[in-house]
XYZ file of C-alpha atoms in Angstrom:
309
model
C 24.855 3.493 11.538
C 21.308 4.423 11.407
C 18.997 1.859 10.315
C 16.023 3.891 10.047
C 17.635 5.979 7.797
C 18.720 3.219 5.512
C 14.994 1.768 5.607
C 13.853 5.060 4.536
C 16.404 5.107 1.689
C 16.242 2.015 -0.015
C 17.699 2.361 -3.507
C 14.544 2.040 -6.016
C 13.712 2.869 -9.421
C 11.277 6.126 -9.460
C 9.844 8.365 -11.436
C 7.103 10.733 -11.551
C 5.282 8.820 -8.501
C 5.633 5.566 -9.935
C 5.310 2.866 -7.252
C 8.169 0.363 -6.525
C 7.513 -1.410 -3.300
C 9.240 -4.460 -3.995
C 12.309 -3.900 -1.731
C 10.218 -2.550 1.351
C 7.771 -5.418 0.758
C 10.837 -8.066 1.029
C 12.115 -6.232 4.003
C 8.836 -6.087 5.897
C 8.626 -9.868 4.887
C 12.420 -10.651 6.565
C 11.562 -8.381 9.879
C 8.545 -10.560 10.260
C 10.559 -13.559 9.814
C 13.103 -12.335 12.168
C 10.723 -11.478 14.839
C 9.357 -15.242 14.729
C 12.837 -16.906 14.512
C 16.087 -14.771 14.896
C 18.443 -17.529 13.933
C 16.391 -18.511 10.693
C 17.451 -18.352 6.909
C 15.028 -17.848 4.011
C 15.371 -19.941 1.226
C 14.668 -18.143 -2.016
C 12.418 -21.160 -3.227
C 10.296 -20.194 0.005
C 10.576 -16.742 -0.437
C 9.647 -16.705 -3.980
C 6.254 -17.874 -3.558
C 5.450 -15.796 -0.584
C 6.885 -12.309 -2.190
C 5.212 -13.119 -5.376
C 1.560 -13.000 -3.278
C 2.636 -10.047 -1.859
C 3.709 -8.074 -4.805
C 0.114 -9.616 -6.154
C -1.693 -8.024 -3.406
C 0.447 -5.023 -2.366
C 2.366 -4.203 -5.233
C 1.651 -2.204 -8.400
C -0.686 -3.444 -11.431
C 2.403 -4.493 -13.476
C 4.189 -7.784 -12.592
C 7.817 -8.047 -11.326
C 9.890 -11.042 -10.482
C 10.629 -11.427 -6.831
C 14.094 -12.227 -7.786
C 14.935 -8.928 -8.184
C 14.233 -7.324 -4.848
C 15.821 -10.760 -3.325
C 19.148 -9.786 -5.383
C 19.135 -6.219 -5.459
C 18.275 -5.495 -1.498
C 21.757 -6.705 -0.705
C 23.117 -3.364 -2.042
C 21.170 -1.354 0.616
C 23.231 -3.073 3.404
C 20.117 -4.453 5.334
C 20.286 -8.025 3.426
C 22.589 -10.553 2.493
C 22.434 -13.679 0.173
C 24.225 -17.078 0.187
C 24.565 -19.934 -2.076
C 26.102 -23.422 -1.997
C 29.210 -20.936 -2.946
C 29.087 -18.772 -0.197
C 28.168 -15.342 0.441
C 26.942 -13.341 -2.661
C 23.998 -13.417 -4.824
C 24.203 -14.757 -8.159
C 22.104 -12.222 -9.756
C 18.566 -11.624 -10.775
C 17.991 -15.176 -12.626
C 15.443 -17.313 -11.067
C 17.075 -20.500 -12.217
C 20.298 -19.373 -10.794
C 18.907 -18.715 -7.544
C 17.096 -21.813 -7.318
C 19.770 -24.105 -8.394
C 22.475 -22.588 -6.145
C 20.393 -23.169 -2.903
C 20.022 -19.162 -2.481
C 18.877 -18.182 1.115
C 18.806 -14.654 2.241
C 18.570 -13.092 5.705
C 19.072 -9.647 7.252
C 22.672 -8.299 7.222
C 24.831 -9.348 10.044
C 25.118 -5.953 11.691
C 21.283 -5.251 11.340
C 20.669 -8.732 13.182
C 22.935 -7.481 16.105
C 21.252 -4.423 16.382
C 17.818 -5.874 16.331
C 19.213 -8.225 19.276
C 20.288 -5.156 21.310
C 17.224 -2.869 20.721
C 13.984 -4.994 20.276
C 12.168 -1.747 19.670
C 14.213 -0.988 16.580
C 12.276 -3.768 14.653
C 8.901 -2.053 14.993
C 10.157 1.285 14.251
C 11.787 0.275 10.872
C 8.589 -1.612 9.894
C 6.942 1.657 10.455
C 9.102 3.760 8.380
C 8.494 1.018 5.416
C 4.854 1.366 6.080
C 4.513 5.146 6.393
C 6.574 5.544 3.301
C 5.232 3.173 0.950
C 1.692 2.333 1.732
C -1.632 4.169 3.433
C -2.583 3.592 6.500
C -5.901 1.438 5.920
C -3.630 -1.241 4.640
C -0.882 -1.213 7.393
C -2.472 -3.949 9.640
C -3.167 -6.038 6.859
C 0.243 -6.188 5.628
C 1.693 -6.612 9.165
C -0.700 -9.810 9.220
C 0.449 -10.873 5.743
C 4.329 -10.957 6.868
C 3.755 -12.007 10.433
C 4.884 -8.775 12.391
C 3.411 -7.806 15.528
C 4.011 -4.020 16.301
C 4.427 -2.702 19.886
C 2.423 0.461 20.940
C 5.698 2.487 20.712
C 5.666 2.039 17.077
C 2.230 3.367 16.104
C 1.699 5.683 13.379
C 3.549 9.087 13.264
C 6.276 7.476 15.629
C 8.680 7.386 12.716
C 11.340 10.310 13.437
C 12.581 9.621 9.897
C 9.246 10.895 8.290
C 8.225 13.533 10.867
C 9.815 16.106 8.567
C 6.224 15.923 6.574
C 3.343 16.788 8.732
C 0.069 15.343 7.916
C -2.975 18.041 7.850
C -5.412 17.181 10.822
C -7.861 19.038 9.017
C -8.037 16.844 6.147
C -10.815 14.452 7.528
C -13.126 17.182 8.508
C -12.613 19.107 5.063
C -13.339 15.768 3.128
C -16.150 14.665 4.895
C -17.762 17.944 4.766
C -17.288 18.238 1.053
C -18.998 15.102 0.721
C -21.725 15.777 3.118
C -20.746 13.023 5.390
C -21.774 10.308 2.918
C -19.624 7.695 1.001
C -18.856 8.946 -2.554
C -19.201 5.579 -3.801
C -22.366 4.326 -2.228
C -23.965 7.024 -0.205
C -23.822 5.098 3.028
C -23.793 7.983 5.647
C -24.320 6.252 9.320
C -24.336 7.987 12.565
C -24.387 7.050 16.039
C -26.306 10.068 17.912
C -24.616 13.040 16.039
C -21.245 11.463 15.431
C -20.785 9.828 11.902
C -19.552 6.222 12.067
C -17.634 4.198 9.581
C -16.646 7.263 7.346
C -13.081 8.136 6.511
C -11.294 10.687 4.233
C -9.292 8.512 1.598
C -6.332 9.991 -0.223
C -6.555 9.115 -4.146
C -2.990 9.665 -4.509
C -1.298 8.380 -1.388
C 0.279 10.656 1.103
C 3.365 8.009 1.024
C 3.775 9.185 -2.540
C 3.504 13.102 -2.183
C -0.672 13.297 -2.132
C -1.359 16.285 -0.970
C -3.967 16.835 2.054
C -6.419 18.921 -0.028
C -9.977 18.117 -0.995
C -8.955 17.713 -4.517
C -7.001 14.916 -3.313
C -9.772 13.313 -1.363
C -12.783 11.196 -1.292
C -15.196 10.303 1.898
C -15.687 6.748 1.790
C -17.253 4.240 4.051
C -14.554 1.680 5.634
C -15.551 -0.992 3.033
C -14.939 1.314 -0.180
C -11.684 2.823 1.438
C -10.261 -0.529 1.821
C -11.308 -1.554 -1.686
C -9.860 1.772 -3.171
C -6.512 1.412 -1.975
C -6.301 -2.388 -2.920
C -7.135 -1.346 -6.509
C -10.424 -2.849 -6.648
C -12.039 0.336 -6.980
C -11.005 3.513 -9.075
C -12.420 6.760 -10.730
C -12.738 6.932 -14.394
C -12.876 10.108 -16.477
C -16.057 11.780 -15.843
C -15.715 11.087 -12.105
C -17.318 7.606 -12.344
C -16.672 4.594 -10.659
C -14.376 1.881 -11.518
C -14.468 -1.590 -10.679
C -11.715 -3.995 -11.572
C -12.145 -6.840 -14.014
C -10.367 -8.888 -11.541
C -12.502 -8.503 -8.672
C -14.690 -11.647 -8.160
C -17.767 -11.856 -5.509
C -20.283 -14.629 -6.273
C -22.717 -13.344 -3.366
C -25.428 -11.116 -3.275
C -23.684 -8.490 -0.963
C -20.385 -8.266 -3.097
C -22.541 -7.772 -5.951
C -24.604 -5.025 -4.394
C -21.815 -3.461 -2.652
C -19.172 -3.548 -5.230
C -19.977 -4.994 -8.796
C -23.036 -2.652 -9.249
C -21.382 0.162 -8.560
C -19.454 0.084 -12.214
C -20.132 3.096 -13.942
C -21.951 5.228 -11.115
C -21.036 8.780 -11.028
C -19.496 9.799 -7.846
C -21.834 11.199 -4.953
C -20.502 14.784 -4.445
C -18.866 16.759 -3.594
C -21.083 19.509 -3.014
C -21.465 22.818 -5.284
C -18.515 24.922 -4.869
C -16.023 22.440 -4.062
C -13.400 20.903 -6.193
C -14.091 17.323 -7.318
C -10.961 14.953 -7.420
C -8.022 16.484 -9.515
C -7.454 14.529 -12.799
C -3.545 14.251 -11.929
C -4.437 12.349 -8.650
C -7.113 10.264 -10.536
C -4.690 9.238 -13.191
C -1.936 8.256 -10.610
C -4.335 5.967 -8.760
C -5.349 4.449 -12.011
C -1.832 3.875 -13.267
C -0.216 2.788 -9.686
C -2.994 1.276 -7.366
C -6.182 0.010 -9.716
C -5.786 -3.390 -11.016
C -6.421 -4.623 -14.492
C -9.453 -3.226 -16.685
C -12.567 -1.928 -15.569
C -15.966 -3.401 -15.729
C -18.482 -2.182 -17.940
C -21.095 0.086 -16.321
C -23.438 -1.979 -14.094
C -26.112 0.621 -13.851
C -28.262 1.952 -16.621
C -28.131 5.823 -16.506
C -31.716 6.371 -15.816
C -31.519 4.663 -12.485
C -27.998 6.375 -11.413
C -27.983 8.547 -8.442
C -25.640 10.960 -6.929
C -24.315 14.051 -8.981
C -21.795 14.066 -11.554
C -19.141 16.444 -11.049
C -17.378 17.226 -14.577
């Protein structure tokens, strides 16, 4: 039984790149708990609050009950549910799960495999991370579910996803297109002749068939890359920066570095280089960006940068 294949092929509702990371998040959570306590069970009443928070932070904008993955992950052969009546889930009803004292844990065969080969846990986690989340969020997610990955489960080590290779030229192409400055704030720091704190961000995530092309990339500073992938920032029609209405930052730094970006035109790319394609912007807005967009924070006469239409 190939557990990496099972992790890679979790049954999920999917259509046109719609994100449904509910099962992957629960499985990552379960792997983290197994790493901490291999014999422990996970009461639904405890998982419910934790998974709800994970879905809020790392899931798509639409809300989903934690009860759905808790019940449906059983069908993938990696998870089991027990209630007061024995093995078997009572369904996706929250009341039934709570009233029945439902508990979940990794399937017996998977637990045995993880005990035989401890490195399997990290490799399974890497498959889930690579297939469902951008690299900028991997460590945050591991911290959130209590996973500690070994070096042999580093990015690129998952054979299941080896059939699709990243283009190593992507970073250089995107940074060159945006002339080595953050498309949101203009940061262009260097140490000697080497840029620091600048990254090539995928607009449509690579995990969701986002191509390694300039029209799917942005040069962003480390801060704005993370906020872009977390749905705090987005790109509106007219290639202007969107800031989520859900973002709250009371301090001066948050206001200057985030809130004040609302409505600003992107900086770059340079002439002759394609801007972010509409299809990729639309995917990010529907699948990653959280909530409505704040109104423009800067008057047009004070705006900097160049609008690419």
